[in-house]
PDB file of C-alpha atoms in Angstrom:
ATOM      1  CA  ALA A   1     -12.791 -10.264  12.589  1.00  0.00           C
ATOM      2  CA  GLN A   2     -10.990 -10.043   9.288  1.00  0.00           C
ATOM      3  CA  THR A   3      -7.262 -11.060   9.092  1.00  0.00           C
ATOM      4  CA  VAL A   4      -4.838 -10.536   6.358  1.00  0.00           C
ATOM      5  CA  THR A   5      -1.685 -12.749   5.964  1.00  0.00           C
ATOM      6  CA  GLN A   6       1.293 -12.054   4.018  1.00  0.00           C
ATOM      7  CA  SER A   7       3.587 -15.124   4.418  1.00  0.00           C
ATOM      8  CA  GLN A   8       6.793 -13.893   2.721  1.00  0.00           C
ATOM      9  CA  PRO A   9       8.523 -11.384   4.957  1.00  0.00           C
ATOM     10  CA  GLU A  10      11.173 -10.796   2.390  1.00  0.00           C
ATOM     11  CA  MET A  11      11.517 -11.381  -1.340  1.00  0.00           C
ATOM     12  CA  SER A  12      14.083 -10.325  -4.001  1.00  0.00           C
ATOM     13  CA  VAL A  13      14.105 -10.196  -7.815  1.00  0.00           C
ATOM     14  CA  GLN A  14      16.379  -9.477 -10.470  1.00  0.00           C
ATOM     15  CA  GLU A  15      15.838  -6.164 -12.205  1.00  0.00           C
ATOM     16  CA  ALA A  16      13.439  -6.462 -15.393  1.00  0.00           C
ATOM     17  CA  GLU A  17      12.163  -9.880 -14.004  1.00  0.00           C
ATOM     18  CA  THR A  18       8.727 -10.677 -12.711  1.00  0.00           C
ATOM     19  CA  VAL A  19       7.865 -11.145  -9.097  1.00  0.00           C
ATOM     20  CA  THR A  20       4.663 -12.131  -7.324  1.00  0.00           C
ATOM     21  CA  LEU A  21       3.946 -11.151  -3.691  1.00  0.00           C
ATOM     22  CA  SER A  22       1.298 -13.318  -1.879  1.00  0.00           C
ATOM     23  CA  CYS A  23      -1.597 -12.286   0.327  1.00  0.00           C
ATOM     24  CA  THR A  24      -4.372 -14.328   1.886  1.00  0.00           C
ATOM     25  CA  TYR A  25      -7.170 -13.055   3.934  1.00  0.00           C
ATOM     26  CA  ASP A  26     -10.019 -14.487   6.119  1.00  0.00           C
ATOM     27  CA  THR A  27     -13.527 -13.168   5.850  1.00  0.00           C
ATOM     28  CA  SER A  28     -17.091 -14.197   6.039  1.00  0.00           C
ATOM     29  CA  GLU A  29     -18.264 -11.317   3.893  1.00  0.00           C
ATOM     30  CA  SER A  30     -19.005 -11.589   0.243  1.00  0.00           C
ATOM     31  CA  ASP A  31     -18.419  -7.907  -0.727  1.00  0.00           C
ATOM     32  CA  TYR A  32     -15.305  -6.105   0.311  1.00  0.00           C
ATOM     33  CA  TYR A  33     -12.222  -4.154  -1.111  1.00  0.00           C
ATOM     34  CA  LEU A  34      -8.603  -5.325  -1.317  1.00  0.00           C
ATOM     35  CA  PHE A  35      -5.608  -3.020  -1.808  1.00  0.00           C
ATOM     36  CA  TRP A  36      -1.728  -3.264  -2.126  1.00  0.00           C
ATOM     37  CA  TYR A  37       0.159  -0.326  -0.780  1.00  0.00           C
ATOM     38  CA  LYS A  38       3.869   0.398  -1.246  1.00  0.00           C
ATOM     39  CA  GLN A  39       6.105   1.998   1.270  1.00  0.00           C
ATOM     40  CA  PRO A  40       9.476   3.000  -0.068  1.00  0.00           C
ATOM     41  CA  PRO A  41      12.474   4.015   2.143  1.00  0.00           C
ATOM     42  CA  SER A  42      10.707   7.641   2.404  1.00  0.00           C
ATOM     43  CA  ARG A  43       8.087   6.025   4.561  1.00  0.00           C
ATOM     44  CA  GLN A  44       5.294   7.460   2.432  1.00  0.00           C
ATOM     45  CA  MET A  45       2.444   4.905   1.910  1.00  0.00           C
ATOM     46  CA  ILE A  46       1.353   4.778  -1.674  1.00  0.00           C
ATOM     47  CA  LEU A  47      -1.541   3.083  -3.022  1.00  0.00           C
ATOM     48  CA  VAL A  48      -0.527   0.783  -5.901  1.00  0.00           C
ATOM     49  CA  ILE A  49      -3.798  -1.020  -6.896  1.00  0.00           C
ATOM     50  CA  ARG A  50      -7.302  -1.914  -5.514  1.00  0.00           C
ATOM     51  CA  GLN A  51      -9.659  -4.664  -6.186  1.00  0.00           C
ATOM     52  CA  GLU A  52     -13.508  -4.806  -5.689  1.00  0.00           C
ATOM     53  CA  ALA A  53     -14.583  -8.318  -4.552  1.00  0.00           C
ATOM     54  CA  TYR A  54     -17.765  -8.221  -6.849  1.00  0.00           C
ATOM     55  CA  LYS A  55     -15.565  -7.772 -10.026  1.00  0.00           C
ATOM     56  CA  GLN A  56     -14.186 -11.011 -11.549  1.00  0.00           C
ATOM     57  CA  GLN A  57     -11.722  -9.075 -13.685  1.00  0.00           C
ATOM     58  CA  ASN A  58      -8.277  -8.750 -12.094  1.00  0.00           C
ATOM     59  CA  ALA A  59      -7.142  -5.250 -11.662  1.00  0.00           C
ATOM     60  CA  THR A  60      -4.181  -3.824 -13.538  1.00  0.00           C
ATOM     61  CA  GLU A  61      -2.110  -0.602 -13.222  1.00  0.00           C
ATOM     62  CA  ASN A  62       0.734  -0.484 -15.688  1.00  0.00           C
ATOM     63  CA  ARG A  63       3.411  -2.963 -14.531  1.00  0.00           C
ATOM     64  CA  PHE A  64       1.166  -3.962 -11.511  1.00  0.00           C
ATOM     65  CA  SER A  65      -1.460  -6.435 -11.743  1.00  0.00           C
ATOM     66  CA  VAL A  66      -3.410  -8.763  -9.256  1.00  0.00           C
ATOM     67  CA  ASN A  67      -4.468 -12.356  -9.304  1.00  0.00           C
ATOM     68  CA  PHE A  68      -7.746 -12.301  -7.223  1.00  0.00           C
ATOM     69  CA  GLN A  69      -8.974 -15.778  -6.342  1.00  0.00           C
ATOM     70  CA  LYS A  70     -12.229 -15.058  -4.270  1.00  0.00           C
ATOM     71  CA  ALA A  71     -13.132 -18.593  -3.433  1.00  0.00           C
ATOM     72  CA  ALA A  72      -9.504 -19.348  -2.177  1.00  0.00           C
ATOM     73  CA  LYS A  73      -9.297 -15.865  -0.522  1.00  0.00           C
ATOM     74  CA  SER A  74      -6.111 -15.030  -2.178  1.00  0.00           C
ATOM     75  CA  PHE A  75      -4.929 -11.617  -3.702  1.00  0.00           C
ATOM     76  CA  SER A  76      -1.427 -11.728  -5.039  1.00  0.00           C
ATOM     77  CA  LEU A  77       0.468  -8.905  -6.605  1.00  0.00           C
ATOM     78  CA  LYS A  78       2.472  -9.360  -9.806  1.00  0.00           C
ATOM     79  CA  ILE A  79       5.076  -6.767 -10.626  1.00  0.00           C
ATOM     80  CA  SER A  80       6.497  -7.092 -14.166  1.00  0.00           C
ATOM     81  CA  ASP A  81       9.617  -5.794 -15.554  1.00  0.00           C
ATOM     82  CA  SER A  82      10.888  -4.994 -12.010  1.00  0.00           C
ATOM     83  CA  GLN A  83      12.694  -1.627 -11.584  1.00  0.00           C
ATOM     84  CA  LEU A  84      15.086  -0.350  -8.932  1.00  0.00           C
ATOM     85  CA  GLY A  85      12.220   2.093  -7.798  1.00  0.00           C
ATOM     86  CA  ASP A  86       9.969  -0.844  -6.921  1.00  0.00           C
ATOM     87  CA  ALA A  87      12.150  -1.713  -3.912  1.00  0.00           C
ATOM     88  CA  ALA A  88       9.972  -1.187  -0.869  1.00  0.00           C
ATOM     89  CA  MET A  89       7.771  -2.791   1.740  1.00  0.00           C
ATOM     90  CA  TYR A  90       4.519  -3.930   0.211  1.00  0.00           C
ATOM     91  CA  PHE A  91       1.265  -4.122   2.332  1.00  0.00           C
ATOM     92  CA  CYS A  92      -1.929  -6.017   1.462  1.00  0.00           C
ATOM     93  CA  ALA A  93      -5.058  -4.659   3.090  1.00  0.00           C
ATOM     94  CA  TYR A  94      -8.561  -5.538   3.313  1.00  0.00           C
ATOM     95  CA  ARG A  95     -11.753  -3.307   3.732  1.00  0.00           C
ATOM     96  CA  SER A  96     -15.280  -4.394   4.329  1.00  0.00           C
ATOM     97  CA  SER A  97     -17.955  -2.821   2.163  1.00  0.00           C
ATOM     98  CA  THR A  98     -20.817  -3.621   4.575  1.00  0.00           C
ATOM     99  CA  ASN A  99     -19.736  -1.035   7.225  1.00  0.00           C
ATOM    100  CA  PHE A 100     -20.321   1.851   4.767  1.00  0.00           C
ATOM    101  CA  GLY A 101     -19.809   4.415   7.385  1.00  0.00           C
ATOM    102  CA  ASN A 102     -16.763   2.802   8.866  1.00  0.00           C
ATOM    103  CA  GLU A 103     -14.161   2.348   6.431  1.00  0.00           C
ATOM    104  CA  LYS A 104     -11.259   0.730   8.503  1.00  0.00           C
ATOM    105  CA  LEU A 105      -8.587  -1.019   6.712  1.00  0.00           C
ATOM    106  CA  THR A 106      -6.917  -4.299   7.986  1.00  0.00           C
ATOM    107  CA  PHE A 107      -3.335  -4.713   6.880  1.00  0.00           C
ATOM    108  CA  GLY A 108      -0.965  -7.540   6.616  1.00  0.00           C
ATOM    109  CA  THR A 109       2.437  -7.616   8.216  1.00  0.00           C
ATOM    110  CA  GLY A 110       4.202  -6.673   4.899  1.00  0.00           C
ATOM    111  CA  THR A 111       6.681  -8.002   2.417  1.00  0.00           C
ATOM    112  CA  ARG A 112      10.031  -6.360   1.954  1.00  0.00           C
ATOM    113  CA  LEU A 113      11.017  -6.467  -1.844  1.00  0.00           C
ATOM    114  CA  THR A 114      14.653  -5.956  -2.876  1.00  0.00           C
ATOM    115  CA  ILE A 115      15.507  -5.465  -6.491  1.00  0.00           C
ATOM    116  CA  ILE A 116      18.875  -6.860  -7.580  1.00  0.00           C
ATOM    117  CA  PRO A 117      20.574  -4.818 -10.190  1.00  0.00           C
TER     118      PRO A 117
ATOM    119  CA  ASP B   1      -4.565  14.297  -3.923  1.00  0.00           C
ATOM    120  CA  ALA B   2      -6.125  15.175  -0.504  1.00  0.00           C
ATOM    121  CA  GLY B   3      -3.925  17.373   1.610  1.00  0.00           C
ATOM    122  CA  ILE B   4      -2.907  15.615   4.723  1.00  0.00           C
ATOM    123  CA  THR B   5      -0.100  16.601   6.900  1.00  0.00           C
ATOM    124  CA  GLN B   6       1.420  15.153  10.106  1.00  0.00           C
ATOM    125  CA  SER B   7       3.451  16.914  12.713  1.00  0.00           C
ATOM    126  CA  PRO B   8       6.042  16.543  13.907  1.00  0.00           C
ATOM    127  CA  ARG B   9       7.942  14.277  11.588  1.00  0.00           C
ATOM    128  CA  HIS B  10      10.220  13.058  14.335  1.00  0.00           C
ATOM    129  CA  LYS B  11      10.116  13.147  17.985  1.00  0.00           C
ATOM    130  CA  VAL B  12      12.215  11.839  20.892  1.00  0.00           C
ATOM    131  CA  THR B  13      10.720  12.114  24.218  1.00  0.00           C
ATOM    132  CA  GLU B  14      11.323  10.688  27.704  1.00  0.00           C
ATOM    133  CA  THR B  15       9.292   8.006  29.431  1.00  0.00           C
ATOM    134  CA  GLY B  16       6.449   9.279  31.427  1.00  0.00           C
ATOM    135  CA  THR B  17       5.968  12.501  29.557  1.00  0.00           C
ATOM    136  CA  PRO B  18       2.905  13.378  27.410  1.00  0.00           C
ATOM    137  CA  VAL B  19       3.164  13.562  23.715  1.00  0.00           C
ATOM    138  CA  THR B  20       0.613  14.780  21.241  1.00  0.00           C
ATOM    139  CA  LEU B  21       0.864  14.139  17.366  1.00  0.00           C
ATOM    140  CA  ARG B  22      -1.207  16.154  15.120  1.00  0.00           C
ATOM    141  CA  CYS B  23      -2.920  15.383  11.818  1.00  0.00           C
ATOM    142  CA  HIS B  24      -4.395  18.087   9.529  1.00  0.00           C
ATOM    143  CA  GLN B  25      -6.416  17.645   6.411  1.00  0.00           C
ATOM    144  CA  THR B  26      -7.671  20.185   3.917  1.00  0.00           C
ATOM    145  CA  GLU B  27     -10.251  18.167   2.103  1.00  0.00           C
ATOM    146  CA  ASN B  28     -13.185  18.092   4.661  1.00  0.00           C
ATOM    147  CA  HIS B  29     -12.967  14.218   4.859  1.00  0.00           C
ATOM    148  CA  ARG B  30     -15.278  12.869   7.570  1.00  0.00           C
ATOM    149  CA  TYR B  31     -13.315   9.684   8.491  1.00  0.00           C
ATOM    150  CA  MET B  32      -9.846   9.954   9.989  1.00  0.00           C
ATOM    151  CA  TYR B  33      -7.552   7.300  11.377  1.00  0.00           C
ATOM    152  CA  TRP B  34      -4.460   6.778  13.480  1.00  0.00           C
ATOM    153  CA  TYR B  35      -2.352   3.741  12.876  1.00  0.00           C
ATOM    154  CA  ARG B  36       1.102   2.500  14.342  1.00  0.00           C
ATOM    155  CA  GLN B  37       3.539   0.613  12.365  1.00  0.00           C
ATOM    156  CA  ASP B  38       5.767  -1.893  14.017  1.00  0.00           C
ATOM    157  CA  PRO B  39       8.200  -4.345  12.289  1.00  0.00           C
ATOM    158  CA  GLY B  40       6.325  -7.846  12.104  1.00  0.00           C
ATOM    159  CA  HIS B  41       2.918  -6.232  12.859  1.00  0.00           C
ATOM    160  CA  GLY B  42       2.201  -4.119   9.864  1.00  0.00           C
ATOM    161  CA  LEU B  43      -0.037  -1.228  10.540  1.00  0.00           C
ATOM    162  CA  ARG B  44      -2.546  -1.525  13.521  1.00  0.00           C
ATOM    163  CA  LEU B  45      -5.399   0.873  14.158  1.00  0.00           C
ATOM    164  CA  ILE B  46      -5.237   2.794  17.208  1.00  0.00           C
ATOM    165  CA  HIS B  47      -8.179   5.124  17.192  1.00  0.00           C
ATOM    166  CA  TYR B  48     -10.451   6.576  14.491  1.00  0.00           C
ATOM    167  CA  SER B  49     -12.889   9.421  14.011  1.00  0.00           C
ATOM    168  CA  TYR B  50     -16.109   9.455  11.992  1.00  0.00           C
ATOM    169  CA  GLY B  51     -16.876  13.209  12.632  1.00  0.00           C
ATOM    170  CA  VAL B  52     -16.210  16.205  15.010  1.00  0.00           C
ATOM    171  CA  LYS B  53     -16.146  14.843  18.594  1.00  0.00           C
ATOM    172  CA  ASP B  54     -17.042  11.380  17.286  1.00  0.00           C
ATOM    173  CA  THR B  55     -14.238   8.910  17.924  1.00  0.00           C
ATOM    174  CA  ASP B  56     -13.768   5.207  18.714  1.00  0.00           C
ATOM    175  CA  LYS B  57     -11.099   2.770  19.686  1.00  0.00           C
ATOM    176  CA  GLY B  58      -9.196   0.569  17.388  1.00  0.00           C
ATOM    177  CA  GLU B  59      -7.259  -2.781  18.306  1.00  0.00           C
ATOM    178  CA  VAL B  60      -4.383  -1.160  20.111  1.00  0.00           C
ATOM    179  CA  SER B  61      -5.946   1.886  21.937  1.00  0.00           C
ATOM    180  CA  ASP B  62      -4.507   1.367  25.403  1.00  0.00           C
ATOM    181  CA  GLY B  63      -2.405   4.132  26.458  1.00  0.00           C
ATOM    182  CA  TYR B  64      -3.632   6.472  23.694  1.00  0.00           C
ATOM    183  CA  SER B  65      -6.483   9.059  23.488  1.00  0.00           C
ATOM    184  CA  VAL B  66      -7.659  11.134  20.675  1.00  0.00           C
ATOM    185  CA  SER B  67      -9.622  14.326  19.945  1.00  0.00           C
ATOM    186  CA  ARG B  68     -11.304  15.940  17.073  1.00  0.00           C
ATOM    187  CA  SER B  69     -12.662  19.374  17.903  1.00  0.00           C
ATOM    188  CA  LYS B  70     -12.566  20.471  14.116  1.00  0.00           C
ATOM    189  CA  THR B  71     -13.098  18.539  10.814  1.00  0.00           C
ATOM    190  CA  GLU B  72      -9.491  19.097   9.776  1.00  0.00           C
ATOM    191  CA  ASP B  73      -7.733  18.291  12.957  1.00  0.00           C
ATOM    192  CA  PHE B  74      -7.248  14.978  14.541  1.00  0.00           C
ATOM    193  CA  LEU B  75      -5.003  14.660  17.613  1.00  0.00           C
ATOM    194  CA  LEU B  76      -3.430  11.699  18.986  1.00  0.00           C
ATOM    195  CA  THR B  77      -2.177  11.909  22.715  1.00  0.00           C
ATOM    196  CA  LEU B  78       0.075   9.552  24.658  1.00  0.00           C
ATOM    197  CA  GLU B  79      -0.803  10.484  28.262  1.00  0.00           C
ATOM    198  CA  SER B  80       2.299   9.118  29.627  1.00  0.00           C
ATOM    199  CA  ALA B  81       4.639   7.768  27.013  1.00  0.00           C
ATOM    200  CA  THR B  82       6.328   4.260  27.422  1.00  0.00           C
ATOM    201  CA  SER B  83       9.175   2.590  25.494  1.00  0.00           C
ATOM    202  CA  SER B  84       6.516   0.297  24.018  1.00  0.00           C
ATOM    203  CA  GLN B  85       5.063   3.115  22.175  1.00  0.00           C
ATOM    204  CA  THR B  86       8.146   3.781  20.256  1.00  0.00           C
ATOM    205  CA  SER B  87       6.845   3.552  16.755  1.00  0.00           C
ATOM    206  CA  VAL B  88       6.072   5.142  13.422  1.00  0.00           C
ATOM    207  CA  TYR B  89       2.533   6.733  13.603  1.00  0.00           C
ATOM    208  CA  PHE B  90       0.483   7.268  10.700  1.00  0.00           C
ATOM    209  CA  CYS B  91      -2.641   9.363  10.131  1.00  0.00           C
ATOM    210  CA  ALA B  92      -5.045   8.465   7.209  1.00  0.00           C
ATOM    211  CA  ILE B  93      -8.224   9.664   5.733  1.00  0.00           C
ATOM    212  CA  SER B  94     -10.670   7.463   3.718  1.00  0.00           C
ATOM    213  CA  ASP B  95     -10.807   8.839   0.205  1.00  0.00           C
ATOM    214  CA  ARG B  96     -13.593   7.979  -2.054  1.00  0.00           C
ATOM    215  CA  ASP B  97     -11.523   9.251  -4.943  1.00  0.00           C
ATOM    216  CA  ARG B  98      -9.191   6.259  -4.261  1.00  0.00           C
ATOM    217  CA  GLY B  99     -11.841   3.725  -4.151  1.00  0.00           C
ATOM    218  CA  TYR B 100     -12.298   4.164  -0.404  1.00  0.00           C
ATOM    219  CA  GLY B 101      -8.516   3.307   0.066  1.00  0.00           C
ATOM    220  CA  TYR B 102      -6.586   5.495   2.448  1.00  0.00           C
ATOM    221  CA  THR B 103      -4.562   8.606   1.765  1.00  0.00           C
ATOM    222  CA  PHE B 104      -1.909   8.705   4.444  1.00  0.00           C
ATOM    223  CA  GLY B 105       0.238  11.351   5.949  1.00  0.00           C
ATOM    224  CA  SER B 106       3.959  11.121   5.921  1.00  0.00           C
ATOM    225  CA  GLY B 107       4.257   9.565   9.377  1.00  0.00           C
ATOM    226  CA  THR B 108       5.789  10.438  12.659  1.00  0.00           C
ATOM    227  CA  ARG B 109       8.716   8.514  14.067  1.00  0.00           C
ATOM    228  CA  LEU B 110       8.314   8.638  17.873  1.00  0.00           C
ATOM    229  CA  THR B 111      11.146   7.440  20.044  1.00  0.00           C
ATOM    230  CA  VAL B 112      10.509   7.094  23.931  1.00  0.00           C
ATOM    231  CA  VAL B 113      13.724   6.746  25.804  1.00  0.00           C
TER     232      VAL B 113
END
């Protein structure tokens, strides 16, 4: 079974600075998807960014980018120019692409990000 | 965005009582999921459905049952609520428009006293 590990329960960053959240995963599969979700105090789960394992290029969405290291099974999230609205719990998630008809996500335990004004 | 709503948003119930949480979607998605969120555990899969009347267990299914009689509705039932089932419950659909990531409902905070 796949596992996802987020080793940083909490992190903080000064506003306008850059922060990197870590995620590692364990899988024997070669093709899969990885995601980062944001959960602000409103509790809503918001998709931030996704990465297909077959793509070597790291995904980017505005101020959010990932560092995908397939051999190391690492998938970190970099937030540039941190803003107060980035304060949230961030979850890393894994989805196999082999079970096409069963698209379950496995989540990490989350990292709570605090933005310091 | 796919329309997905959960009800109720908050609920307090007593130990031993049955509780049903509802998830409703408007986009005719085939796959639906129930997760629970607990501090230190992230989100864990309870049950999922891959079609009407087709459901299966996730990793934390004990004490829970589900039903899906219509494509749009996926119900989660706690037959006899216990304090260990105090949690935030999320329903989700698998959304191809989001690269097979999930679209989540807004969650239900359930407290069992």
